[in-house]
Coordinates of C-alpha atoms and ligand atoms in Angstrom, one line a residue:
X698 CA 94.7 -31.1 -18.6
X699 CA 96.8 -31.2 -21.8
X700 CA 94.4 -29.1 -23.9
X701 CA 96.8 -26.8 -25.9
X702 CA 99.0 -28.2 -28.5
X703 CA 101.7 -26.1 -29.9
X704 CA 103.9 -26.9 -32.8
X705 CA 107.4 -25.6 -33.1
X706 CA 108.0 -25.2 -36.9
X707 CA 106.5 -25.3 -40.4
X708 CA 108.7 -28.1 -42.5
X709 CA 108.3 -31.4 -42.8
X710 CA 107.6 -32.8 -39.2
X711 CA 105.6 -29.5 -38.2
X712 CA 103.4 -29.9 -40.6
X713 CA 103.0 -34.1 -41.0
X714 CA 102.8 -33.4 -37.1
X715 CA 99.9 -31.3 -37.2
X716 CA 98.2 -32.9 -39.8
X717 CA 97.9 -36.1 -37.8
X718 CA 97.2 -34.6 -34.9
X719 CA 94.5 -32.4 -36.0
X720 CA 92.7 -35.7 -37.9
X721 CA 93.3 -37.6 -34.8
X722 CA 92.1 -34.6 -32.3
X723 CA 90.0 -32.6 -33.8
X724 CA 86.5 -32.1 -32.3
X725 CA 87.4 -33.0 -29.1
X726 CA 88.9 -30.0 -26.6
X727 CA 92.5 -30.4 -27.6
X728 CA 93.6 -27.0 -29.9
X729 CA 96.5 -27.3 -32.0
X730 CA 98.8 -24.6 -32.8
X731 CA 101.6 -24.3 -35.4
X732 CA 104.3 -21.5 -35.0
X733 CA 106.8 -20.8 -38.3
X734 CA 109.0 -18.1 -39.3
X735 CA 109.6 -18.1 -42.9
X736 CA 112.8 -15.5 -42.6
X737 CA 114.2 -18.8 -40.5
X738 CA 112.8 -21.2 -43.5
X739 CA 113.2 -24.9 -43.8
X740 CA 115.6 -27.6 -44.6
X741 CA 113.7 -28.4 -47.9
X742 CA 115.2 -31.3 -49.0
X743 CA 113.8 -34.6 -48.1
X744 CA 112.1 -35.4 -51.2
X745 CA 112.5 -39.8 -50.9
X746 CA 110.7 -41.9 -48.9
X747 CA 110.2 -45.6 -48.1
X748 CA 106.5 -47.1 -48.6
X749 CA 105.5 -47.1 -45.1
X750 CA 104.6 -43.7 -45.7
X751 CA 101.4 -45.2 -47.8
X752 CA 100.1 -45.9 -43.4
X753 CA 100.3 -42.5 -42.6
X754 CA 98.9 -41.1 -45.6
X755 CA 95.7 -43.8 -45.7
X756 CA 95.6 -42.7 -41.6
X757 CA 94.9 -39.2 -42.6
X758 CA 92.9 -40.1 -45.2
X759 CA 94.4 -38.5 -48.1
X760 CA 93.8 -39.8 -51.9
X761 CA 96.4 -40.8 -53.8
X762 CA 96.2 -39.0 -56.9
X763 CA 95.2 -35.8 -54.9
X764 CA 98.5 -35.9 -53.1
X765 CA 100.8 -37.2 -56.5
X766 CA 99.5 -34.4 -58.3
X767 CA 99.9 -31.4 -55.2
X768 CA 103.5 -32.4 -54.9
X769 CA 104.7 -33.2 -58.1
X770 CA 105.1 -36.4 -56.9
X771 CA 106.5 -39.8 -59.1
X772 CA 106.5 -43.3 -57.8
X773 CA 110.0 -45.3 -56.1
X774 CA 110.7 -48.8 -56.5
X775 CA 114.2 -49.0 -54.7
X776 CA 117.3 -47.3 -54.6
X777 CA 120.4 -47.8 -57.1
X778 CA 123.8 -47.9 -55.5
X779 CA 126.4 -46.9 -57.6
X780 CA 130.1 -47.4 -57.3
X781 CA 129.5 -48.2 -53.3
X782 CA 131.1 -51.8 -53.8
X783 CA 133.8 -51.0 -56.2
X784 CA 133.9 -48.0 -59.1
X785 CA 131.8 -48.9 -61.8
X786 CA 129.8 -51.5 -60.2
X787 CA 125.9 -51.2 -59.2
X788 CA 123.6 -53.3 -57.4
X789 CA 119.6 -52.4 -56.4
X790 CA 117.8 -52.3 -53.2
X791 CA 114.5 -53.0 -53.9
X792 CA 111.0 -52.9 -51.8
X793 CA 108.7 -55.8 -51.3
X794 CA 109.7 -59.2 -51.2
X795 CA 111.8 -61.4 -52.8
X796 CA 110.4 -64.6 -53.8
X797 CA 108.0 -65.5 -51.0
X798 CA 108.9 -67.4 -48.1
X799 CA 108.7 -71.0 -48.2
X800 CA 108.5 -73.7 -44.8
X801 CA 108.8 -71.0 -42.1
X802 CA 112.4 -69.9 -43.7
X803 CA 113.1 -67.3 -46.1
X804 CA 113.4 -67.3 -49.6
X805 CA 116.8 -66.8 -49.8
X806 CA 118.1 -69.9 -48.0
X807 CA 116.4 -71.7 -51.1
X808 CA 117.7 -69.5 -53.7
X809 CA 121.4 -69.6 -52.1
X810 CA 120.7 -73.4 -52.5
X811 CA 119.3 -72.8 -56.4
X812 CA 122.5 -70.8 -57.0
X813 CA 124.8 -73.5 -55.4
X814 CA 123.9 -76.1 -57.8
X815 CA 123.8 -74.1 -60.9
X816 CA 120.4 -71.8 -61.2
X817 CA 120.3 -68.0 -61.8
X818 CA 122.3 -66.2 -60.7
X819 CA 120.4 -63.5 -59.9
X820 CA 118.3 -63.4 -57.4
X821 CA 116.6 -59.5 -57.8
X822 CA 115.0 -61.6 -60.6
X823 CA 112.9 -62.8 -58.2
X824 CA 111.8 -59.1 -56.6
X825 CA 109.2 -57.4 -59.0
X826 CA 109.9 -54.3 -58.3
X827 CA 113.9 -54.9 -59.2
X828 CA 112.9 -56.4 -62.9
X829 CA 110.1 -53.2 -62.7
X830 CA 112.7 -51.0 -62.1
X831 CA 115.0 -52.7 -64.5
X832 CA 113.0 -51.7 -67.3
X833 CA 111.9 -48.3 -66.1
X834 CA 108.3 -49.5 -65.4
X835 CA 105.4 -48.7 -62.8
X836 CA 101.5 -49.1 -62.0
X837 CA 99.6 -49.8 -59.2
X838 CA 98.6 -53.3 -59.3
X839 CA 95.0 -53.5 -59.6
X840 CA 93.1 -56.1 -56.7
X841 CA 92.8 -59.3 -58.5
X842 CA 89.7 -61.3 -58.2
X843 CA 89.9 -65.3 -56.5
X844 CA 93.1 -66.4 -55.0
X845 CA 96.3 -64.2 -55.2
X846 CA 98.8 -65.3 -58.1
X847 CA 100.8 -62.3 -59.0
X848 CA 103.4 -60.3 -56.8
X849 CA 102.4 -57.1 -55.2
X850 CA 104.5 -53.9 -56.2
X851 CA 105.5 -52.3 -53.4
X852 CA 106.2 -48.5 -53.8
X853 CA 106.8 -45.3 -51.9
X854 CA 107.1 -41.8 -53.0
X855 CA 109.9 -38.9 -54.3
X856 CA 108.1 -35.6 -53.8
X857 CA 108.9 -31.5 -53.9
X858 CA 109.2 -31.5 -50.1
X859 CA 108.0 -27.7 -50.2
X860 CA 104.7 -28.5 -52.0
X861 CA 104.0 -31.6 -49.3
X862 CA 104.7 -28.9 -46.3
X863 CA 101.9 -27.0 -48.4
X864 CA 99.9 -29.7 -48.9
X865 CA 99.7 -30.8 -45.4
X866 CA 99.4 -27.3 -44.7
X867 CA 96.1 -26.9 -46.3
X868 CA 95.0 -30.5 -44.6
X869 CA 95.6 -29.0 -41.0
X870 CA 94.0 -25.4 -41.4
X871 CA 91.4 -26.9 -43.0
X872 CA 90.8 -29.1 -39.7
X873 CA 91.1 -26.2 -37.4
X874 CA 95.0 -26.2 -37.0
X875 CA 95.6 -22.4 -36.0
X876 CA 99.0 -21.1 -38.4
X877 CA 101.2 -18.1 -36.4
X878 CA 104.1 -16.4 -38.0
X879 CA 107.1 -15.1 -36.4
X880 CA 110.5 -16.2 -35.2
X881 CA 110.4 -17.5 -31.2
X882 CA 113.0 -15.8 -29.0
X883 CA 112.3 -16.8 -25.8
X884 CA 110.7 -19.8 -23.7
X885 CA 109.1 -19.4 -20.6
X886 CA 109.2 -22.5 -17.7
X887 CA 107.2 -23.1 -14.7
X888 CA 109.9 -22.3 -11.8
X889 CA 108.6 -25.5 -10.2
X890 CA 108.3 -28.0 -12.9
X891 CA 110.2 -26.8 -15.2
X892 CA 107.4 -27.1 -18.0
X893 CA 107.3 -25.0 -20.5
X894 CA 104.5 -22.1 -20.2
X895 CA 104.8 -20.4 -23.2
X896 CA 106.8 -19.4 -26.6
X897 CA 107.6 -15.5 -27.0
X898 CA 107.7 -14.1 -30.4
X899 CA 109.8 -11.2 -31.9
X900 CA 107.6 -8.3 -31.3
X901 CA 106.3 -9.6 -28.0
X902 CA 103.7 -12.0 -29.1
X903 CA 102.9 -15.0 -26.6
X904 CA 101.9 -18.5 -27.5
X905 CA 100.9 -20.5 -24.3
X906 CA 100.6 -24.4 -24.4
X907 CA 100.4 -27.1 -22.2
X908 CA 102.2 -29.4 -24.8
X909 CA 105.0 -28.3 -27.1
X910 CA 106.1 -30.7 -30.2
X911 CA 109.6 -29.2 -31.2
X912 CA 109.6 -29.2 -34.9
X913 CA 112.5 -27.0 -35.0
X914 CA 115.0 -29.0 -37.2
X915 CA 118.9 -28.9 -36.3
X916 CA 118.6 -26.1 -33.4
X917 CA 116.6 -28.0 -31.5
X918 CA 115.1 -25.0 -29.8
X919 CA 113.2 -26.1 -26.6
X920 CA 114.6 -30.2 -26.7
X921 CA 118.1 -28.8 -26.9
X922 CA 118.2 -24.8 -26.1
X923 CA 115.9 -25.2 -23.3
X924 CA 116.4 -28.8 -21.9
X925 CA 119.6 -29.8 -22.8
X926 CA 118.8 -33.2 -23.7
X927 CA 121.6 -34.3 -25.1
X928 CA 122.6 -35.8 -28.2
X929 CA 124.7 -39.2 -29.3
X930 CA 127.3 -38.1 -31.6
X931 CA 127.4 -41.3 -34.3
X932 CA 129.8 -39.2 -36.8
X933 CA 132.6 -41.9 -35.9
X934 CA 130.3 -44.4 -37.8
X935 CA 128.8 -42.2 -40.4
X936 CA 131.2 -39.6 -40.7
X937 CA 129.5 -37.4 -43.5
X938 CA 128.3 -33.9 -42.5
X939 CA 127.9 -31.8 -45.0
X940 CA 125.7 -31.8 -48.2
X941 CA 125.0 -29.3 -51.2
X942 CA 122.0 -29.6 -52.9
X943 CA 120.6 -28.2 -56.1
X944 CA 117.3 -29.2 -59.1
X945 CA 118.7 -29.6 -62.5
X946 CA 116.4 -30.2 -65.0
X947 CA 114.4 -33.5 -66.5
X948 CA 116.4 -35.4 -69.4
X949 CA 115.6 -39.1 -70.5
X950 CA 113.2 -41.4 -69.5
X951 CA 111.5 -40.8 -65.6
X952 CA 113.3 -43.5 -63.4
X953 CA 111.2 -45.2 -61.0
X954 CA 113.6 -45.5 -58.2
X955 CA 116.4 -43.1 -56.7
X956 CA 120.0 -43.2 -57.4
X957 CA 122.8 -43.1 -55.0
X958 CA 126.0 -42.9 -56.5
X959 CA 129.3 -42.8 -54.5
X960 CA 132.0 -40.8 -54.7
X961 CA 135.3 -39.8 -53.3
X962 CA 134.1 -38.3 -50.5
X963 CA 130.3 -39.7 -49.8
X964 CA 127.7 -39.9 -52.3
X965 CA 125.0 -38.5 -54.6
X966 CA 121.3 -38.3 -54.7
X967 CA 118.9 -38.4 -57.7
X968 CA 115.5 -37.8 -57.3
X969 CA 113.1 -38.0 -60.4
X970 CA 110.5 -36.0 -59.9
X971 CA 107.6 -34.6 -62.6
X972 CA 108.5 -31.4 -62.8
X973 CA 112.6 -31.3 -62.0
X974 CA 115.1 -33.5 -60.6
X975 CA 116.8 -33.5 -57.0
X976 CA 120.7 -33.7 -56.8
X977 CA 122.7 -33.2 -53.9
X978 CA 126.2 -34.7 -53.0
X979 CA 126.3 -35.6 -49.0
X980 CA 130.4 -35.3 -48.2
X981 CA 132.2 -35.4 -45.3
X982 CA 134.0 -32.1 -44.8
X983 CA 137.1 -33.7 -43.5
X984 CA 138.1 -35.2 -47.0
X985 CA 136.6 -32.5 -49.6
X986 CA 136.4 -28.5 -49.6
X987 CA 132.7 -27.1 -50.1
X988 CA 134.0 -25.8 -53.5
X989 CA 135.1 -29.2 -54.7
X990 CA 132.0 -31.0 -53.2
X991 CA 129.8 -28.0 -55.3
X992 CA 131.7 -29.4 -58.5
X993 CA 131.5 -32.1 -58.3
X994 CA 127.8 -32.4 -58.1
X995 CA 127.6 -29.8 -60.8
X996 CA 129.2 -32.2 -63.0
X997 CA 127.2 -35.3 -62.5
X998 CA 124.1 -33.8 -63.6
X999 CA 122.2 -35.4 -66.3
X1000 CA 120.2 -31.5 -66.8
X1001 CA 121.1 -28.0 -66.2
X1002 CA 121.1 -26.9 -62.7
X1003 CA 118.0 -24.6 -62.1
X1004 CA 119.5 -22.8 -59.1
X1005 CA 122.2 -21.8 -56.9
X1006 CA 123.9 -24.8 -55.2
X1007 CA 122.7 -24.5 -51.7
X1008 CA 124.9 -25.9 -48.5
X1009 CA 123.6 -28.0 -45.4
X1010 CA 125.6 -29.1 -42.3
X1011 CA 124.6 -32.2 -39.7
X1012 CA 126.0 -34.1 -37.5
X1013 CA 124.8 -37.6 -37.1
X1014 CA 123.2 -39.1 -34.4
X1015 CA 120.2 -39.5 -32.3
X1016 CA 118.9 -36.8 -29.5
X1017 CA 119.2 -38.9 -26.2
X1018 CA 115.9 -37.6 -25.1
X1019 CA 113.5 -36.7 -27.3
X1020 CA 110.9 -36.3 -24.6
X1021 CA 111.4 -34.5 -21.4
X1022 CA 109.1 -32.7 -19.9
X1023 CA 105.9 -31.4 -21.8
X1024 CA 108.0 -31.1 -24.7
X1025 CA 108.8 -33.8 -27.4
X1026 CA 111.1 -33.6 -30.6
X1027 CA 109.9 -34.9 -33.7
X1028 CA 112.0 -34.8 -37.2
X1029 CA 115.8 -33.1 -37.3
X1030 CA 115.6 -31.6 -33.8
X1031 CA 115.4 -35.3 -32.6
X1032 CA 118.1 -37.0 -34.4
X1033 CA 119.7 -37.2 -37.8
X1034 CA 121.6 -40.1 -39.7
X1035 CA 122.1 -38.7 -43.4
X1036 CA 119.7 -39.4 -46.2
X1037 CA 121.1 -43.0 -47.8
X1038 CA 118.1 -45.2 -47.0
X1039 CA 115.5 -42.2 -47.0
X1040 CA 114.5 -43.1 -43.7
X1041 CA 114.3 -39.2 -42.0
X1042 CA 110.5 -38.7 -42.9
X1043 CA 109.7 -42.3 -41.7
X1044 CA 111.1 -41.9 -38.5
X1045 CA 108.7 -38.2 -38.4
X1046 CA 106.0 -40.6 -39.1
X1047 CA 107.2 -43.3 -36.4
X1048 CA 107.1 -40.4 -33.7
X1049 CA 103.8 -39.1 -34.6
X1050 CA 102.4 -42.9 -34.0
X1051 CA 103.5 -42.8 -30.7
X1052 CA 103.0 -39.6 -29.6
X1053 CA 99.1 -40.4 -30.7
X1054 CA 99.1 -43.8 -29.0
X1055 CA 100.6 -42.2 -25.6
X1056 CA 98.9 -38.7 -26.1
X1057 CA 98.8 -37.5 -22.9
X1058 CA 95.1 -36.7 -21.4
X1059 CA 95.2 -35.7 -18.0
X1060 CA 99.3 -35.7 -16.8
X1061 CA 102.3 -36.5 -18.4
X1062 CA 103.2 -39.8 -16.8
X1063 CA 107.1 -40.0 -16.6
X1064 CA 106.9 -43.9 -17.4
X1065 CA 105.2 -43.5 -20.9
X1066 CA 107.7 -40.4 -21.4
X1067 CA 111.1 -43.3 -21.0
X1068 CA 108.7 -45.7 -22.7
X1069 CA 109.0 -42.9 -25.4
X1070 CA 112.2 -42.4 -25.3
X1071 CA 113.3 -46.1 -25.4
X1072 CA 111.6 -46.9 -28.5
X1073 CA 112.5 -43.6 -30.3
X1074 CA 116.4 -44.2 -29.6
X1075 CA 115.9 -48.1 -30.7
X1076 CA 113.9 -46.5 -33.7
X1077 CA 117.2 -44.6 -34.6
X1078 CA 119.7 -47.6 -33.5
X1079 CA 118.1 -49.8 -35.8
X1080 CA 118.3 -47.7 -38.8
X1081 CA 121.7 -47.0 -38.0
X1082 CA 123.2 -50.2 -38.2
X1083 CA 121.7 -50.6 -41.3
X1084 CA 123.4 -47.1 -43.2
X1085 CA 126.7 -48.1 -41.3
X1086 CA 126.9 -51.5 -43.3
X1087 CA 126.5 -50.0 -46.3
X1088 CA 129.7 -47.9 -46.2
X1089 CA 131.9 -50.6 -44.0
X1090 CA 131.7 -53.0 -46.5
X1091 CA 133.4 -51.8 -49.5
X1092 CA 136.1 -53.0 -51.5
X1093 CA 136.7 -49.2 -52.4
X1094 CA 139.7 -47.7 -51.0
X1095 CA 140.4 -45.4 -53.7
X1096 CA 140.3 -42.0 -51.1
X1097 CA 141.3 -41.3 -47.5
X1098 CA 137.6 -41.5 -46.8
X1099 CA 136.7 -44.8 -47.9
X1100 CA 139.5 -45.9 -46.3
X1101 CA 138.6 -44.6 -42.9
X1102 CA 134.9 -46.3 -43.0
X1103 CA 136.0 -49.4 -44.8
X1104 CA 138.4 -50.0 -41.7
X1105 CA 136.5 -48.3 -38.8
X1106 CA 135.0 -50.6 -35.9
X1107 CA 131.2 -51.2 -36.7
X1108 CA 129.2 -51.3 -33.5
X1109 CA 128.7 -54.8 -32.0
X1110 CA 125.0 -55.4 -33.2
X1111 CA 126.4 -54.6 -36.6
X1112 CA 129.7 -57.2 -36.4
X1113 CA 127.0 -59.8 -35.0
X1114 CA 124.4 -59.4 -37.7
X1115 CA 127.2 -59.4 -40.3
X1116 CA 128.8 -63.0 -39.0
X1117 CA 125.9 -64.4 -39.0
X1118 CA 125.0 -63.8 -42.5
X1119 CA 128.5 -64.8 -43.4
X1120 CA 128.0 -68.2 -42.0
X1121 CA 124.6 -69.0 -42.7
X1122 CA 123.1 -66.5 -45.3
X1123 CA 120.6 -65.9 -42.3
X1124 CA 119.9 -62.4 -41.4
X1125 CA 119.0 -61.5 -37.6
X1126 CA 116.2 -58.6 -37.3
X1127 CA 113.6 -58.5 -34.4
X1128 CA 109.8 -57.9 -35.0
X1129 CA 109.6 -54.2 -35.4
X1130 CA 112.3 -53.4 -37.5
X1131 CA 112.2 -51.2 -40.1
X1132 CA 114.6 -53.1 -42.6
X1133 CA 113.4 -56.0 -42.9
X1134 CA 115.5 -59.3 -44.4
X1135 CA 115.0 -58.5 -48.2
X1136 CA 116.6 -55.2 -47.7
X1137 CA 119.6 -56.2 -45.7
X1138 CA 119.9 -59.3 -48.4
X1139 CA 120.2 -57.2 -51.4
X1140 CA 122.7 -54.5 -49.4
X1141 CA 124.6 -56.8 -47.9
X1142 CA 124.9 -59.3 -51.3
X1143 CA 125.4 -56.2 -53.2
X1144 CA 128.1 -55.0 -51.3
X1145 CA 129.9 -58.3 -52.1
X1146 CA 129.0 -60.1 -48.6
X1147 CA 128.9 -63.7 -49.7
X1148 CA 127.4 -66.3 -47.1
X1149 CA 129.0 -69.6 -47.0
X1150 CA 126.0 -71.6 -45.8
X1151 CA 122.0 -71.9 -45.9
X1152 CA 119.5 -73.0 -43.7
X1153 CA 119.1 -76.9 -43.6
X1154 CA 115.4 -76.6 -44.5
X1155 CA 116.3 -75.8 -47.4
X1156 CA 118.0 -78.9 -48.6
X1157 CA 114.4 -80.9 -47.3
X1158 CA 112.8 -80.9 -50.8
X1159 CA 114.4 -82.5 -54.0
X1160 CA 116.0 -80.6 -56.9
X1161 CA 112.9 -81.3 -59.0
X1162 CA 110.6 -79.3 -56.6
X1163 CA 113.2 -76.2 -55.9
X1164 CA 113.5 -76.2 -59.8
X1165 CA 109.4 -75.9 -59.8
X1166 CA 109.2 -73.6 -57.4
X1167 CA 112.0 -71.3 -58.6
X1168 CA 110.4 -71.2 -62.1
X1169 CA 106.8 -70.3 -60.7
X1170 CA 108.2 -67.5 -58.9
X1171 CA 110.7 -66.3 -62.1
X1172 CA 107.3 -66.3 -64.0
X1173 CA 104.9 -65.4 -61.6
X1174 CA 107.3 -61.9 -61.6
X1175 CA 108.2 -61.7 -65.1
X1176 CA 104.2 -61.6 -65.7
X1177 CA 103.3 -59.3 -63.4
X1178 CA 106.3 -56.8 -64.9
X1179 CA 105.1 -57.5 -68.6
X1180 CA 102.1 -56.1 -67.6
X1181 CA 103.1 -52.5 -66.4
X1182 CA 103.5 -49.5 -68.4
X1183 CA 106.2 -47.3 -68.7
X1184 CA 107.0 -45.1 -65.4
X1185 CA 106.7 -41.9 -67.1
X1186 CA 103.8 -43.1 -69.1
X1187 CA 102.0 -43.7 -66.2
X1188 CA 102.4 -40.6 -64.2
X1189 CA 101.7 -38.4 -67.1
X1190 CA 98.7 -40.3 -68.0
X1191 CA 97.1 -40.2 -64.2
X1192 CA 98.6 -37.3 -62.7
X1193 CA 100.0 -34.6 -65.0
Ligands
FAD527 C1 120.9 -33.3 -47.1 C2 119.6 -33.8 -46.6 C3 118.9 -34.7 -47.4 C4 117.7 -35.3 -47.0 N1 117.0 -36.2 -47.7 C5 116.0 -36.8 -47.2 C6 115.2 -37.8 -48.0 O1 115.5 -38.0 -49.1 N2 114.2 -38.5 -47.4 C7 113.9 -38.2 -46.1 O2 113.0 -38.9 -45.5 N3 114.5 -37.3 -45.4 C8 115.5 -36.6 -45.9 N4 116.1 -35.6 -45.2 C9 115.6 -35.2 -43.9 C10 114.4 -34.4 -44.1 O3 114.7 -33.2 -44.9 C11 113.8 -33.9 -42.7 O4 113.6 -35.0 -41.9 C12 112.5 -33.2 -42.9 O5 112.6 -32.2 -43.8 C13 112.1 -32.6 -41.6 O6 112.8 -31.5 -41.2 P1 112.2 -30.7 -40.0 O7 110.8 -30.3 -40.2 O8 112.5 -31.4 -38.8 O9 113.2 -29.4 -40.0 P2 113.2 -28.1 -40.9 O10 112.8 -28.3 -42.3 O11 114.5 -27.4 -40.7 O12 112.0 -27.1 -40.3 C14 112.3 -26.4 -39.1 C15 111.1 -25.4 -38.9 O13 111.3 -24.8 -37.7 C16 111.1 -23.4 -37.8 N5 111.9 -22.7 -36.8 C17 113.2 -22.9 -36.4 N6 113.5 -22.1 -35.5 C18 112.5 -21.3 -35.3 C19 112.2 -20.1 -34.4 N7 113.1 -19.7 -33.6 N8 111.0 -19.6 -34.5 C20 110.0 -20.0 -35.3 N9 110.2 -21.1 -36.1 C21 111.4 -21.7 -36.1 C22 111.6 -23.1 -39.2 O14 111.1 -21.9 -39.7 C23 111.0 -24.4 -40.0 O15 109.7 -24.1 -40.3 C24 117.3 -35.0 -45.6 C25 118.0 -34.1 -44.8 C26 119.1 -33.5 -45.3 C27 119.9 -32.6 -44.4

């Protein structure tokens, strides 16, 4: 019987890991058991994420406001991209829809039409969250009573990733998760079945389990150390390794949305949150020395840095296996593809899902264990198709690095996706992916990919009606943003 749950590793995925589990579990015979060392520490920088992380916070049950206010947290429309096209050029990815889809096609065929013959020319005026974001501007959208009229804003979170392992922390003692300190230096197996018995601490301590979730980060301590699972090396496509990371102080008004802002080298993360900001420049080492990466973040900050630059080295790509055995890897220890879209802490979140929908009861059966690892690696895949396109197409060439990505092969799915677009202004994704079409629209139109065609559906209704139905939209949005505060406004008025 799987009845003993051990965690391996207190940051992010440990404790989101736990959490879940112990909301999910708790009551019944499983324990859960979370083993950190804080001499090893944690990564401590994921501080963005995307708004399905609103699912696994309403799973466990958390309020909103308790969890803004624990971790310092402030609201996220999109992300800015700046200088990724060309220098001095930005464009926005936004969340939530643009427009709304119209005769079983998207709404983008009909604006590509609406731009053809004349109209706007923008079509992020159609995104409420772009024109909220625009104007520095946030609330949640209070329910609305008869029939819907207004745009939904769709938001995630940027958070002090130390204060959300705390907070989640406090969620999983409080539901009986047992916390152990110490640093694990050795792993015991089952001669036969190669199972893992047991976790030995420094000092001689032993932690038995019948199920081991390695939350390790980069070592990858029992997927790796112990099991050798392998790992897809995906550094030819997204070549950046290294980051250095530091807070700087708050100045000027609180964005509502992340900035990424390329350099020569790789890029630059902002992330506004109430208390400080988060900067960190992600480089590949190949084209800049650690000491000209550290200045050049230190002089793109908009406030003075409030620590020592700190330094962090990856390698991107996905852990082949992430289960094997009675061991499965959830955050870093299972794969990595740099922090562009924010996507690490979602795909933490994915694995949790399914390790919940597959928990094991009696055995391990070793066809939900490939079942596992097919849709982890597809998870990963997915995402990175999406992060490659945003460095291959670039009209930069202004360093040896963006020359290498702007001319390096893009995987097949990639070249695919991108042709079609080209062609048809049509954008191929299957059900479960995680971008869905108005995210690859804004990247790919933002990047300067310019379709030449649109869907013929689109040409069914007469100019008169796509002139009605654009304006209904335009002001449908433009009402729903006149009526939200001021970011900043907001979060100090609810949560500070
Ligand atoms: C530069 C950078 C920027 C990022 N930005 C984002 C972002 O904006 N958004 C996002 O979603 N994600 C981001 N991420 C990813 C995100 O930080 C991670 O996915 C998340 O923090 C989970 O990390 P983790 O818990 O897997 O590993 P870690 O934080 O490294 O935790 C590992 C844990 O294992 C423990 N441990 C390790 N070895 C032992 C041992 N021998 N004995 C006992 N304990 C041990 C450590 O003490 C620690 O508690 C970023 C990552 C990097 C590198």
């Amino acid at each position: 019987m799987i009845n003993r749950v051990v965690v391996l590793g207190g940051g992010t995925a440990g404790w989101m890991t736990a959490a879940a589990l112990a909301k999910s579990l708790s009551g019944g015979p499983v324990s859960i058991t979370l083993v950190e060392s804080e001499a090893i520490g944690t990564v401590g920088v994921g501080e963005a994420t995307i708004p399905p992380i609103m699912i696994y916070n309403n799973a466990l049950g958390i309020s909103e406001a308790e969890f803004v206010r624990a971790t310092k947290a402030t609201f996220k429309l999109g992300i800015e991209f700046a200088n990724w096209k060309r220098k001095g050029v930005s464009y926005f990815h936004p969340f939530g829809m643009i427009g709304s889809d119209m005769d079983g096609i998207s709404f983008m065929h009909y604006w590509l039409r609406w731009r053809k013959n004349g109209g706007a020319a923008d079509f992020l005026n159609f995104n409420a969250e772009a024109c909220a974001a625009r104007e520095k501007k946030f609330a949640w959208v209070e329910e609305e009573p008869g029939p819907k009229m207004l745009p939904d804003v769709n938001y995630a979170y940027h958070f002090d990733a130390g204060l959300y392992a705390k907070f989640l922390r406090e969620f999983a003692e409080a539901r009986g998760v047992q916390r152990i300190e110490g640093a694990v230096c050795d792993v015991a197996q089952n001669p036969d079945s190669g199972d893992i018995t047991s976790l030995t601490l420094e000092g001689g301590r032993r932690i038995e389990g019948d199920l081991f979730i390695d939350c390790s980060g980069f070592r990858g301590l029992l997927i790796e150390k112990t099991y050798n699972a392998g790992y897809e090396d995906w550094s030819h496509w997204l070549p950046v390794d290294s980051a250095v990371a530091v807070p700087s102080a708050s100045s000027g008004e609180l964005l509502p949305y992340t900035r990424s802002i390329a350099h020569e080298a790789g890029w630059q993360w902002r992330i506004p949150l109430q208390h400080r900001v988060g900067n960190g420049y992600v480089y590949c080492s190949k084209y800049i020395t650690d000491d000209m990466a550290r200045s050049v973040l230190l002089n793109n900050l908009d406030g003075e840095a409030l620590a020592e630059p700190r330094y962090l080295r990856f390698k991107t790509g996905v852990r082949k296996k992430s289960w094997v055995n009675n061991c499965i890897a959830v955050g870093l220890s299972a794969g990595f593809l740099e922090p562009l879209e924010s996507t690490s802490i979602h795909l933490i979140q994915r694995a949790i899902h399914k390790i919940l929908a597959m928990f094991p009861r009696r055995t391990i059966q070793p066809c939900l264990v490939e079942r596992f690892n097919q849709e982890m690696y597809q998870e990963y895949d997915e995402v990175k198709d999406f992060l490659i396109a945003h460095y291959a197409i670039t009209e930069r060439d202004d360093s040896p690095f963006w020359q290498y990505v702007r001319n390096m092969a893009v995987p097949d799915s990639l070249r695919q996706k991108l042709e079609v677009f080209k062609e048809r202004g049509e954008v191929l994704i299957n059900k479960h992916d995680m971008f869905r079409e108005t995210s690859w629209f804004s990247v790919l139109m933002g990047q300067g990919v310019e379709p030449e065609g649109y869907h013929p559906v689109a040409d069914t209704i007469s100019d008169e009606q796509l002139r009605m139905r654009m304006t209904h939209i335009r002001h449908a949005v433009e009402k729903r943003v006149s009526m939200l505060p001021k970011h900043g406004d907001f979060v100090k008025k609810h949560y500070m």
